[in-house]
mmCIF file of C-alpha atoms in Angstrom:
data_model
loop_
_atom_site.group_PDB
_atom_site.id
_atom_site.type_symbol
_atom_site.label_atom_id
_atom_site.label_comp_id
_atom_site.label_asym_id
_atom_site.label_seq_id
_atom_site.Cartn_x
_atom_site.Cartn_y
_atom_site.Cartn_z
ATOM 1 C CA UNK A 1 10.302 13.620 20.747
ATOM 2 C CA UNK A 2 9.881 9.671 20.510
ATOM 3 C CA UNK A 3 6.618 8.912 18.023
ATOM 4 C CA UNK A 4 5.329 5.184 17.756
ATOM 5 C CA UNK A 5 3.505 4.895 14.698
ATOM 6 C CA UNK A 6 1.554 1.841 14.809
ATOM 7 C CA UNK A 7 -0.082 0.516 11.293
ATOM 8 C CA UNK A 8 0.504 -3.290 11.049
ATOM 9 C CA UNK A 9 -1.125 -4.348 7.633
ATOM 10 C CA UNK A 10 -1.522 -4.344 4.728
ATOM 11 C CA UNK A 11 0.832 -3.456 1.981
ATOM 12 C CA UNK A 12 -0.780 -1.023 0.243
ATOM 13 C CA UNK A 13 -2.389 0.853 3.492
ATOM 14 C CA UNK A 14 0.959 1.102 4.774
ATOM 15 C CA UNK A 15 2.021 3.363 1.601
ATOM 16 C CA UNK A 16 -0.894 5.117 2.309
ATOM 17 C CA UNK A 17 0.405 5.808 5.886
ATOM 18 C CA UNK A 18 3.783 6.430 4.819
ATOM 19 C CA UNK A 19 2.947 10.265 4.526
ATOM 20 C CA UNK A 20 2.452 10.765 7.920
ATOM 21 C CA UNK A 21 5.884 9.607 8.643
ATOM 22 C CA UNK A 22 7.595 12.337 6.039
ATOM 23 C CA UNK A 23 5.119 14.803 7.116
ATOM 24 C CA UNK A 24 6.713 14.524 11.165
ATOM 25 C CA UNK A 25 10.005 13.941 10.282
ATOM 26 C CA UNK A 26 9.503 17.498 7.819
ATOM 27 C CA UNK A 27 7.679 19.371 11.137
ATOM 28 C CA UNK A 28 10.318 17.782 13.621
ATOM 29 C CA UNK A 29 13.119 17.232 11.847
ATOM 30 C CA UNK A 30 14.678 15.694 15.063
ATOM 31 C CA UNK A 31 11.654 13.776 16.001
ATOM 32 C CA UNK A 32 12.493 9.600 16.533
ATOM 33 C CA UNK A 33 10.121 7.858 14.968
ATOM 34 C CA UNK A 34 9.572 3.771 15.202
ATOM 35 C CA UNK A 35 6.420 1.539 13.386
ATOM 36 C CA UNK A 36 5.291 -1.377 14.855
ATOM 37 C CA UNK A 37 4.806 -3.716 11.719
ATOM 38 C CA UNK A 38 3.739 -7.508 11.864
ATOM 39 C CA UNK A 39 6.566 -9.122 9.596
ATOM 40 C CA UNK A 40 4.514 -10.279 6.036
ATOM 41 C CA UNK A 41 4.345 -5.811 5.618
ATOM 42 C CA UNK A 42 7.877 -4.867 7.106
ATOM 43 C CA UNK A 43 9.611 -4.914 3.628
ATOM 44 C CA UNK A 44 8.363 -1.712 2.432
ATOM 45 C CA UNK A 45 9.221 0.235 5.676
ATOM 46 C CA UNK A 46 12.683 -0.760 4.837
ATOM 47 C CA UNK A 47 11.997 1.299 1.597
ATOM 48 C CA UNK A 48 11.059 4.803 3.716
ATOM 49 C CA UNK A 49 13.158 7.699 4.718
ATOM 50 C CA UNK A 50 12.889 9.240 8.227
ATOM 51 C CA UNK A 51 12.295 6.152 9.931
ATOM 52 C CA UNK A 52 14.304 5.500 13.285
ATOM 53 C CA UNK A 53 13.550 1.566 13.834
ATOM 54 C CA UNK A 54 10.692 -1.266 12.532
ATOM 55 C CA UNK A 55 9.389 -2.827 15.771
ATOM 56 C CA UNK A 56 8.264 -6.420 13.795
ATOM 57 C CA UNK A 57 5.628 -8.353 15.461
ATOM 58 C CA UNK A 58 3.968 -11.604 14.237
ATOM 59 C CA UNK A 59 8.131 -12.815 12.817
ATOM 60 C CA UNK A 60 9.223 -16.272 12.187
ATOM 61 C CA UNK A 61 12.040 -15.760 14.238
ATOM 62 C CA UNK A 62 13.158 -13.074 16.550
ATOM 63 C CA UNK A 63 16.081 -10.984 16.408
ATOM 64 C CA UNK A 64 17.548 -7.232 16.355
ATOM 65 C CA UNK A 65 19.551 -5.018 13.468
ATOM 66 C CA UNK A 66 20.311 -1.449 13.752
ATOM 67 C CA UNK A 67 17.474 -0.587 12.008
ATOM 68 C CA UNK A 68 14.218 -3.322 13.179
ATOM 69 C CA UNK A 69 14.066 -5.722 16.052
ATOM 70 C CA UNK A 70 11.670 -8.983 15.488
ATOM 71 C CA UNK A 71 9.072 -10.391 17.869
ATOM 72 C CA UNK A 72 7.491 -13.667 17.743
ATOM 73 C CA UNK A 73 3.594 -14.807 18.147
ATOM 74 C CA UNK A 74 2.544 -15.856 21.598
ATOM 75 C CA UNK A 75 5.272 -15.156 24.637
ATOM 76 C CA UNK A 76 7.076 -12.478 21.700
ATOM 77 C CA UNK A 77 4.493 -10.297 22.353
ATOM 78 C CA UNK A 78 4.847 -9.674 26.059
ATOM 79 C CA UNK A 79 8.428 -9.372 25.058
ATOM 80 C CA UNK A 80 7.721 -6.707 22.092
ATOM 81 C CA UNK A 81 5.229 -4.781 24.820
ATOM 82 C CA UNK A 82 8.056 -4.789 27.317
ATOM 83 C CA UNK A 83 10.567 -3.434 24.623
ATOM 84 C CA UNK A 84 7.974 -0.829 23.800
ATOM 85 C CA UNK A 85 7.380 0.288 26.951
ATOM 86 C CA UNK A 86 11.357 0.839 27.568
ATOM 87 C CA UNK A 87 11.045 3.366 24.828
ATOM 88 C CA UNK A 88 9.124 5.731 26.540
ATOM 89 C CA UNK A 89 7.350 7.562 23.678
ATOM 90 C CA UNK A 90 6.163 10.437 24.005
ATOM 91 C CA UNK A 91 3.365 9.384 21.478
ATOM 92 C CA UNK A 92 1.473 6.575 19.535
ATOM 93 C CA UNK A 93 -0.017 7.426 16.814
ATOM 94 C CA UNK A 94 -2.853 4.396 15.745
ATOM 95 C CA UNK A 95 -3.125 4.822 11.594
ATOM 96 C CA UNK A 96 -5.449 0.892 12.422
ATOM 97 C CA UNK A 97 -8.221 1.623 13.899
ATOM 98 C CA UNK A 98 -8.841 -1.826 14.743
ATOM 99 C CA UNK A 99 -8.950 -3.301 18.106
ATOM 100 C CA UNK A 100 -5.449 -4.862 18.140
ATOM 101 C CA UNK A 101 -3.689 -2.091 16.583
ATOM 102 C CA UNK A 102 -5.226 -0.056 19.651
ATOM 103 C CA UNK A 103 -3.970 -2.610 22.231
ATOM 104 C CA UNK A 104 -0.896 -2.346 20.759
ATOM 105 C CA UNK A 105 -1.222 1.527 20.927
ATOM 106 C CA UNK A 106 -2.008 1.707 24.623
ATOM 107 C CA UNK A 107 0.844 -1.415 25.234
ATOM 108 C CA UNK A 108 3.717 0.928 24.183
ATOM 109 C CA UNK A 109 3.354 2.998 27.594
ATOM 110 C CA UNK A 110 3.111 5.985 25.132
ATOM 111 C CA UNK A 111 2.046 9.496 27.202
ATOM 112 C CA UNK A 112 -0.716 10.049 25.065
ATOM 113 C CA UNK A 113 -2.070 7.779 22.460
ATOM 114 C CA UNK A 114 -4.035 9.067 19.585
ATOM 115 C CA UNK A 115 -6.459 7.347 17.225
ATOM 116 C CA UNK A 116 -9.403 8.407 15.171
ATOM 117 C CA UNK A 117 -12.861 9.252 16.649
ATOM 118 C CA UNK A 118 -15.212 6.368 17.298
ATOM 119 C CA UNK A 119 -17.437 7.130 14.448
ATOM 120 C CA UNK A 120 -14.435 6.747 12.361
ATOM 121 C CA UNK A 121 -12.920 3.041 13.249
ATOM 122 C CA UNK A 122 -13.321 0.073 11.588
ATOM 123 C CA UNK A 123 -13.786 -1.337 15.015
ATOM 124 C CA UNK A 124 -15.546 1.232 17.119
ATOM 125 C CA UNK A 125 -14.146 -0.290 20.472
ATOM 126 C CA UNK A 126 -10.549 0.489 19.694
ATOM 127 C CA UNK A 127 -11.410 3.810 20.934
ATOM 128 C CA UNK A 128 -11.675 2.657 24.670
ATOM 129 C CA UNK A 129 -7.677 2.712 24.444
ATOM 130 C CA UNK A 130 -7.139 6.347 23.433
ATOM 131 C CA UNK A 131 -6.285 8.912 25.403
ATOM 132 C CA UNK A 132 -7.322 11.259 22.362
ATOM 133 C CA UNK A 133 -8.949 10.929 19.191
ATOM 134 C CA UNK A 134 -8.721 13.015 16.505
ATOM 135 C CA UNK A 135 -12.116 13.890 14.002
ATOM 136 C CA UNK A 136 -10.327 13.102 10.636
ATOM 137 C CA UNK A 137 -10.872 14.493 7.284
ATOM 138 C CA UNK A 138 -12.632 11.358 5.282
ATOM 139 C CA UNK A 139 -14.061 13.416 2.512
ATOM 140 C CA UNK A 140 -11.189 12.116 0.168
ATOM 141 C CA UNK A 141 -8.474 10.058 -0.201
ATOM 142 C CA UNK A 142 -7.079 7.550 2.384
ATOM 143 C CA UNK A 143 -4.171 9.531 2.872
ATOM 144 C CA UNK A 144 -6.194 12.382 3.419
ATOM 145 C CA UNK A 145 -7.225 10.504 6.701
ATOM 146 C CA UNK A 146 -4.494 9.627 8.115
ATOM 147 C CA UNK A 147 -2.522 12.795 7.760
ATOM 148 C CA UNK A 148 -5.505 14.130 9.757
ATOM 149 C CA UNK A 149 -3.839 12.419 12.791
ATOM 150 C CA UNK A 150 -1.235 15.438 12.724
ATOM 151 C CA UNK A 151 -3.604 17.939 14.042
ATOM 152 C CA UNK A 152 -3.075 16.106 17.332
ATOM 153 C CA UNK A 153 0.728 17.160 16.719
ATOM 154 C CA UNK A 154 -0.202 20.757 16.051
ATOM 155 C CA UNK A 155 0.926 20.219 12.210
ATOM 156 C CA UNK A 156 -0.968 21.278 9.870
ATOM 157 C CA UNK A 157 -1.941 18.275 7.386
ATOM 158 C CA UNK A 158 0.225 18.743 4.261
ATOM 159 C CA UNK A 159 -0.461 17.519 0.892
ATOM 160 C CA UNK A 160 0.834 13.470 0.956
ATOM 161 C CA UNK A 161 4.691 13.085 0.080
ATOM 162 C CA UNK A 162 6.281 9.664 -0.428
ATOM 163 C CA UNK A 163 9.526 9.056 0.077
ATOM 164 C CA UNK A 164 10.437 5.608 -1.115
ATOM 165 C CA UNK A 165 14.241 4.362 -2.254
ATOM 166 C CA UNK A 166 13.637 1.212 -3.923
ATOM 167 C CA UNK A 167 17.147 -0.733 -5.074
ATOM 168 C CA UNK A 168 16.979 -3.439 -8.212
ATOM 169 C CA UNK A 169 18.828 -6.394 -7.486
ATOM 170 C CA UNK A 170 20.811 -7.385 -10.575
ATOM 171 C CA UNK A 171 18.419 -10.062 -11.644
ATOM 172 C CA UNK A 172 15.920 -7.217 -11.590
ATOM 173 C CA UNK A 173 18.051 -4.742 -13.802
ATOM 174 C CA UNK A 174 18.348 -7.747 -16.061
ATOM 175 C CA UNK A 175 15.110 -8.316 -16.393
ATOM 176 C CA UNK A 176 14.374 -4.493 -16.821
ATOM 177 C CA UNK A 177 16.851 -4.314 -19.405
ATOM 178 C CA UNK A 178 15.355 -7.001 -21.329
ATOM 179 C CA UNK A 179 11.764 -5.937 -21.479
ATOM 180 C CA UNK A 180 13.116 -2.548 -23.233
ATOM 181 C CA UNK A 181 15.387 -1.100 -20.062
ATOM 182 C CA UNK A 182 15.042 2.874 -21.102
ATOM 183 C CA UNK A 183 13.038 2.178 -24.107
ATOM 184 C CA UNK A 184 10.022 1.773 -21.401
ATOM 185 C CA UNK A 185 7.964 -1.427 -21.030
ATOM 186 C CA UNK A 186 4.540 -2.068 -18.967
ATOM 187 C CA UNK A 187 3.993 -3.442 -16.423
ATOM 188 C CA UNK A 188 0.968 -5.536 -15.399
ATOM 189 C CA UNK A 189 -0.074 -6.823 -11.999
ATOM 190 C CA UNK A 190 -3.199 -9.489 -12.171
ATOM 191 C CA UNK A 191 -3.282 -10.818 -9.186
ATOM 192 C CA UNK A 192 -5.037 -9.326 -6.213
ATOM 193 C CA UNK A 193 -5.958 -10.673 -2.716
ATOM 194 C CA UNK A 194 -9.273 -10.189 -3.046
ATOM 195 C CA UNK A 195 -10.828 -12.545 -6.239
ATOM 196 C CA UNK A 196 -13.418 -9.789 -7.007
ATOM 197 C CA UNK A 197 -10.796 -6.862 -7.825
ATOM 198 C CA UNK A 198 -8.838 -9.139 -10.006
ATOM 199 C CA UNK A 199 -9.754 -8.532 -13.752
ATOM 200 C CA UNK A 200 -9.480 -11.507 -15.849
ATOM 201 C CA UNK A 201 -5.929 -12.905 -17.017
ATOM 202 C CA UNK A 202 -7.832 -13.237 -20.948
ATOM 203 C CA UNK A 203 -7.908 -9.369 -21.222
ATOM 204 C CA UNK A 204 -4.837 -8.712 -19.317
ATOM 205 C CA UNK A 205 -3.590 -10.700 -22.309
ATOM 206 C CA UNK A 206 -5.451 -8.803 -25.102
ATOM 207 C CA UNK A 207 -4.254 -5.763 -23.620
ATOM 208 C CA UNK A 208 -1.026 -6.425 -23.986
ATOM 209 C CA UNK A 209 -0.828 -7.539 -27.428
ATOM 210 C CA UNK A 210 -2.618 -4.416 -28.245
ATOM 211 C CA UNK A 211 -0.473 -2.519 -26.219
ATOM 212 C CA UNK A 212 2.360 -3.743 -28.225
ATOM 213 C CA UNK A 213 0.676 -3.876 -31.848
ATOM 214 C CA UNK A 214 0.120 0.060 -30.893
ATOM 215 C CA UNK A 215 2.775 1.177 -28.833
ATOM 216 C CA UNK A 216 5.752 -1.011 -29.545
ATOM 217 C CA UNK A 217 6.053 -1.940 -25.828
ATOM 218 C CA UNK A 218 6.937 -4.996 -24.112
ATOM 219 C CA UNK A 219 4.756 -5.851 -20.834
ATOM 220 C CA UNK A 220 5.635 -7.833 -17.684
ATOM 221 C CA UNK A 221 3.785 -9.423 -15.928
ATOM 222 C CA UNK A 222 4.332 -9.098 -11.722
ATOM 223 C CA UNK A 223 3.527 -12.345 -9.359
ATOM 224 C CA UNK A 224 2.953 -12.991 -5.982
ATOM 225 C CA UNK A 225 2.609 -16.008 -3.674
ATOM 226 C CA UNK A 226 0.413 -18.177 -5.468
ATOM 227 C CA UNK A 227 0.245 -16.391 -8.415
ATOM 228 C CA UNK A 228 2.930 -17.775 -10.772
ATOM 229 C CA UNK A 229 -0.180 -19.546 -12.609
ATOM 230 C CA UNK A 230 -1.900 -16.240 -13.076
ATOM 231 C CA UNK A 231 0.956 -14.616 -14.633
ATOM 232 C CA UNK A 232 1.490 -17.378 -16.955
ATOM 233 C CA UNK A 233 -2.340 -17.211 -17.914
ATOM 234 C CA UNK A 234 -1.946 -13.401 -19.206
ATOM 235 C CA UNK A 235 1.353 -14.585 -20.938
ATOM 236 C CA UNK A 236 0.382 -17.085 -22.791
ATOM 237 C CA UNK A 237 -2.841 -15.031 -23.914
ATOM 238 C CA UNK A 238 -1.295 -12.052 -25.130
ATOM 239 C CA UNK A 239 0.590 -13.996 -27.947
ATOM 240 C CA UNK A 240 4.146 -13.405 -26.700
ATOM 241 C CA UNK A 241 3.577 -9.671 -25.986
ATOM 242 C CA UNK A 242 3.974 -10.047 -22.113
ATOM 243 C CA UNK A 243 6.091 -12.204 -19.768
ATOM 244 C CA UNK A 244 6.396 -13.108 -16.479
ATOM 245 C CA UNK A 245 8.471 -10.868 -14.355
ATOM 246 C CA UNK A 246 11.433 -12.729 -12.106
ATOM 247 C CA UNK A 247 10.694 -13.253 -8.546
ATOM 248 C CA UNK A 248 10.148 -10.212 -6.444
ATOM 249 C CA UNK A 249 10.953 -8.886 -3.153
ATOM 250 C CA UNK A 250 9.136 -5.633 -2.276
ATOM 251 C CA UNK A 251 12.390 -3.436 -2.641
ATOM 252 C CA UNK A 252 13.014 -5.462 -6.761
ATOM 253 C CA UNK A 253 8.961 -4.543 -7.038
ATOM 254 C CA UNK A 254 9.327 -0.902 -6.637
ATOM 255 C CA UNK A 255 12.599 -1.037 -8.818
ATOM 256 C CA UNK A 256 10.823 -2.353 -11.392
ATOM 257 C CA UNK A 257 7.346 0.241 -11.460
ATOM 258 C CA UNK A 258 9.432 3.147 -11.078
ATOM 259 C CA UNK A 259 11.214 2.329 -14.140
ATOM 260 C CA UNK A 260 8.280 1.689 -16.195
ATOM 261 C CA UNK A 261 6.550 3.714 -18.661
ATOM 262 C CA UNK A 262 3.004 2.487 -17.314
ATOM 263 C CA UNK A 263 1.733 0.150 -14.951
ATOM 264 C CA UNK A 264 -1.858 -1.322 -14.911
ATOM 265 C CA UNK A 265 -3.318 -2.631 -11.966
ATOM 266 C CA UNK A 266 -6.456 -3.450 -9.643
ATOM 267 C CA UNK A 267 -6.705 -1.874 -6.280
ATOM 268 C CA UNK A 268 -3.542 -3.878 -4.381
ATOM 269 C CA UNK A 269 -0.437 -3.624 -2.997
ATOM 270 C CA UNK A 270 1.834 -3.085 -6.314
ATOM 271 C CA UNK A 271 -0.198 -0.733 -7.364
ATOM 272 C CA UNK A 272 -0.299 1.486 -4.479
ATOM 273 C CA UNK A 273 3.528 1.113 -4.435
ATOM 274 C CA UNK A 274 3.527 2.111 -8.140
ATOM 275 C CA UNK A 275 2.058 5.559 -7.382
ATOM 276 C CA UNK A 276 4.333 5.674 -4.501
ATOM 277 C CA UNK A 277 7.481 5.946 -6.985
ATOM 278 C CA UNK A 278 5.649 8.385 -9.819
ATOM 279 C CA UNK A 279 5.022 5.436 -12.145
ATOM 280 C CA UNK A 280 1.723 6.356 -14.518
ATOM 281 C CA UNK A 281 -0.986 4.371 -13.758
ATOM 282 C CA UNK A 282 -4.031 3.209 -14.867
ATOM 283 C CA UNK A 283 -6.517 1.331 -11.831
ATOM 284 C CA UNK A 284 -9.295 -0.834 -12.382
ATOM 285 C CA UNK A 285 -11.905 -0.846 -9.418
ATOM 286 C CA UNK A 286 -14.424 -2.646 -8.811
ATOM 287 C CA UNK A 287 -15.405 -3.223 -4.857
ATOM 288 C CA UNK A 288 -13.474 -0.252 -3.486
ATOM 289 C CA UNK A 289 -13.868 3.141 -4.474
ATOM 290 C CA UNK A 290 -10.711 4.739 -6.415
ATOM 291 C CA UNK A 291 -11.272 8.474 -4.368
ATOM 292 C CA UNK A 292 -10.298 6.961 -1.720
ATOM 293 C CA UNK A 293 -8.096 4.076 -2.363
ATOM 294 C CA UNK A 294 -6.684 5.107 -5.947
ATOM 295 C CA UNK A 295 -3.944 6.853 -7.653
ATOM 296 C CA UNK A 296 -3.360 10.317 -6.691
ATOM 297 C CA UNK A 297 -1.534 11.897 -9.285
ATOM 298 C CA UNK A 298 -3.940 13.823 -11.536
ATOM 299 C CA UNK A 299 -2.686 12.864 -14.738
ATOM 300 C CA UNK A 300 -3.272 9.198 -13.771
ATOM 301 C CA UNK A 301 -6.617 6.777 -15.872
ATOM 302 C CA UNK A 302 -9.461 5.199 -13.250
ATOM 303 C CA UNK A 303 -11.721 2.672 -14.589
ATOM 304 C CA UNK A 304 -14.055 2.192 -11.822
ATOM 305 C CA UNK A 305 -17.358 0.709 -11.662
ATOM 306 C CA UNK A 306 -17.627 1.235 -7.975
ATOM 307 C CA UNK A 307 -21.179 3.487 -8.188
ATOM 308 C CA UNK A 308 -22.520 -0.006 -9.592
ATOM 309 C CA UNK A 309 -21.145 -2.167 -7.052
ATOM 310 C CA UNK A 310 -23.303 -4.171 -4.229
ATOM 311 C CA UNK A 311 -20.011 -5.732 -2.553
ATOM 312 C CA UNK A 312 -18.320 -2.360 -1.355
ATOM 313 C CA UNK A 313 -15.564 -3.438 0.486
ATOM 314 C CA UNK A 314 -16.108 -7.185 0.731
ATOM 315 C CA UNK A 315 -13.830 -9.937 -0.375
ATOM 316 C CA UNK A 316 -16.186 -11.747 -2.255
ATOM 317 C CA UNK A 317 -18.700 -10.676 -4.780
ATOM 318 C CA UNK A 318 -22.426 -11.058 -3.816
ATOM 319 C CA UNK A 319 -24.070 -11.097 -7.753
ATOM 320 C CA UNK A 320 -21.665 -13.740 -8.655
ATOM 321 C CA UNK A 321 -20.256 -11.897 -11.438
ATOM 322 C CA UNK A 322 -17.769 -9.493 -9.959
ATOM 323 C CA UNK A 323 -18.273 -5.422 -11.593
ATOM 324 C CA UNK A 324 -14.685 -5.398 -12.756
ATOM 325 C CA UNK A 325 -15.307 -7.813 -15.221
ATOM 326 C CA UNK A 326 -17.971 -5.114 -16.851
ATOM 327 C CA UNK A 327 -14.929 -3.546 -18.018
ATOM 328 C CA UNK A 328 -14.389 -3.828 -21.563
ATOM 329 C CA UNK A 329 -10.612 -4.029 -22.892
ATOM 330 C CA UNK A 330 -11.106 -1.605 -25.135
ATOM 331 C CA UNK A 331 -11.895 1.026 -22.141
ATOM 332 C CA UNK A 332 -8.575 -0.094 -20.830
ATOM 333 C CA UNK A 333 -6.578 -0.029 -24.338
ATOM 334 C CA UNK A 334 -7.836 3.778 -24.496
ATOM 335 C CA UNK A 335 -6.966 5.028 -21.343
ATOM 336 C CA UNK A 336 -3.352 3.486 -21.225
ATOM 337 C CA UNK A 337 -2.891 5.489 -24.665
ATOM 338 C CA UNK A 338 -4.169 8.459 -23.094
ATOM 339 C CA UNK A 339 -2.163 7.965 -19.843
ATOM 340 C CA UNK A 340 1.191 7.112 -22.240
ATOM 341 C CA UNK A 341 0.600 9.986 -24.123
ATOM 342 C CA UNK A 342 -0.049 12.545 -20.753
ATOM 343 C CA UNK A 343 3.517 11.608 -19.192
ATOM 344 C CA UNK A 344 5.214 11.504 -16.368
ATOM 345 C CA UNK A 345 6.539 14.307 -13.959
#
């Protein structure tokens, strides 16, 4: 059985789609599966178990490894469809729902190509490319959805399992060691794409002096493109309690959360990726709606003010002061205690 799993963005949704992949490679143990990937959300595939080959579209340059071969824009893609095609899969499995993920679905040459039912997609015409659609469970979590898919497989949807193997480079174990190694440290991540789930770098700060006044623990401070400023905001507001982490690839990221005793977060990419490796959590929401974009490990702290919100799902807030900000840092000092105190598995 050749499977095409075809989920090309973002970081975070990808995690969220990684349980399908452990879920087939559990039922079919022999089953080849490939995921087409455009190249800024690749890294974290190289993090998953099960996983035959990356198909990379949207790369800076092209080029082939045992384990991914790259496509660029423009004339790449008739030469990643062609590839595709030579694959003959026996299925693609469209985890999207937009229109280009379903092109892209229907380009592989795949004998049957499965998506969600129209009522369902982000972009209702995607479904003009299936050759079946699947009525998913939405009641829930994300993950809850897309291991829906599977019925089309005749697998039962299983509760989500993760399988990530993140590796520190030695800068990373470094820097781990420094901020209190197996002591524990936290971990904070400010930055978010979208400006109305960021909470502000002042109480990021505040909350990490208090977190070490209380707790004795040292917090770092994660970065991404454009972000260096942001970290340096919370650092210099938390009176020396938190620092900047080092540079991070996805693989150093992942190294770094799992080792943590806590990481606190909005609803982005390092998050997700924290619950991915066990690390406790505590999410702040403001635009999206933790049940179905948060944590998923019981013991886990949500500070949401999503029932409130007017923006749902929208990169920009429409009141011009975005919810998140209505959460207090004392809210947030109190459910990190609780969260520290509750464990880990």
């Amino acid at each position: 059985m050749k499977i095409l799993i075809v989920r090309l963005s973002a970081l975070g949704d990808i995690v969220h789609a990684l349980p399908v992949l452990a879920a087939i490679k559990k039922a079919m143990p022999d089953a080849q599966v490939d995921w087409l990937v455009e190249e800024n959300y690749t890294a974290i595939l190289a993090l998953a178990s099960g996983l035959h080959r990356r198909v990379i579209v949207r790369a800076k340059a092209s080029g082939e490894t045992p384990e991914a071969i790259s496509f660029t824009s423009g004339g790449g893609y008739w030469r990643a469809a062609r590839y595709l095609r030579a694959q003959r899969y026996d299925l693609a499995l469209d985890l999207q729902g937009l229109l280009k993920s379903a092109v892209w679905a229907r380009m592989s040459g795949a004998k049957r190509v499965i998506g969600f039912d129209r009522a369902y997609l982000r972009e209702e015409l995607a479904a003009s490319f299936y050759s079946e659609s699947v009525v998913p469970d939405d009641s829930g979590h994300v993950m809850r959805k897309n291991l829906s898919i599977l019925s089309a497989l005749q697998i039962t949807p299983p509760s989500p399992e993760l399988r990530l193997q993140p590796v520190a480079t030695p800068a990373m174990v470094k820097s781990i060691q420094a901020a209190g190694g197996s002591n524990g440290y936290v971990v904070i991540n400010p930055g978010a794409a979208w400006p109305n789930k960021r909470w502000p770098p002042d109480r990021f700060g505040a909350l990490a002096k208090a977190l070490r006044d209380r707790t004795g623990l040292h917090s770092l401070v994660t970065w991404g493109p454009q972000e260096r400023a942001l970290a340096d905001a919370v650092s210099q507001a938390s009176g020396g309690a938190a620092t900047p982490a080092p540079p991070t690839s996805v693989s150093d990221l992942a190294a770094l959360m799992q080792s943590a005793a806590l990481a606190i977060s909005g609803d982005t990419g390092p998050l997700h990726i924290a619950a991915a490796v066990g690390t406790p959590i505590v999410g702040l929401f403001g635009p999206t709606r933790p049940e179905r974009n948060g944590p998923w490990e019981p013991r886990d702290e949500v500070l949401s003010r999503s029932e409130t919100c007017v923006c749902h799902h929208k990169r920009q807030c429409l009141r011009g002061a975005p919810c998140i900000n209505e959460i207090a840092v004392d809210q947030v000092i109190a459910a990190a205690e609780r969260r520290l105190r509750s464990g880990r598995a």
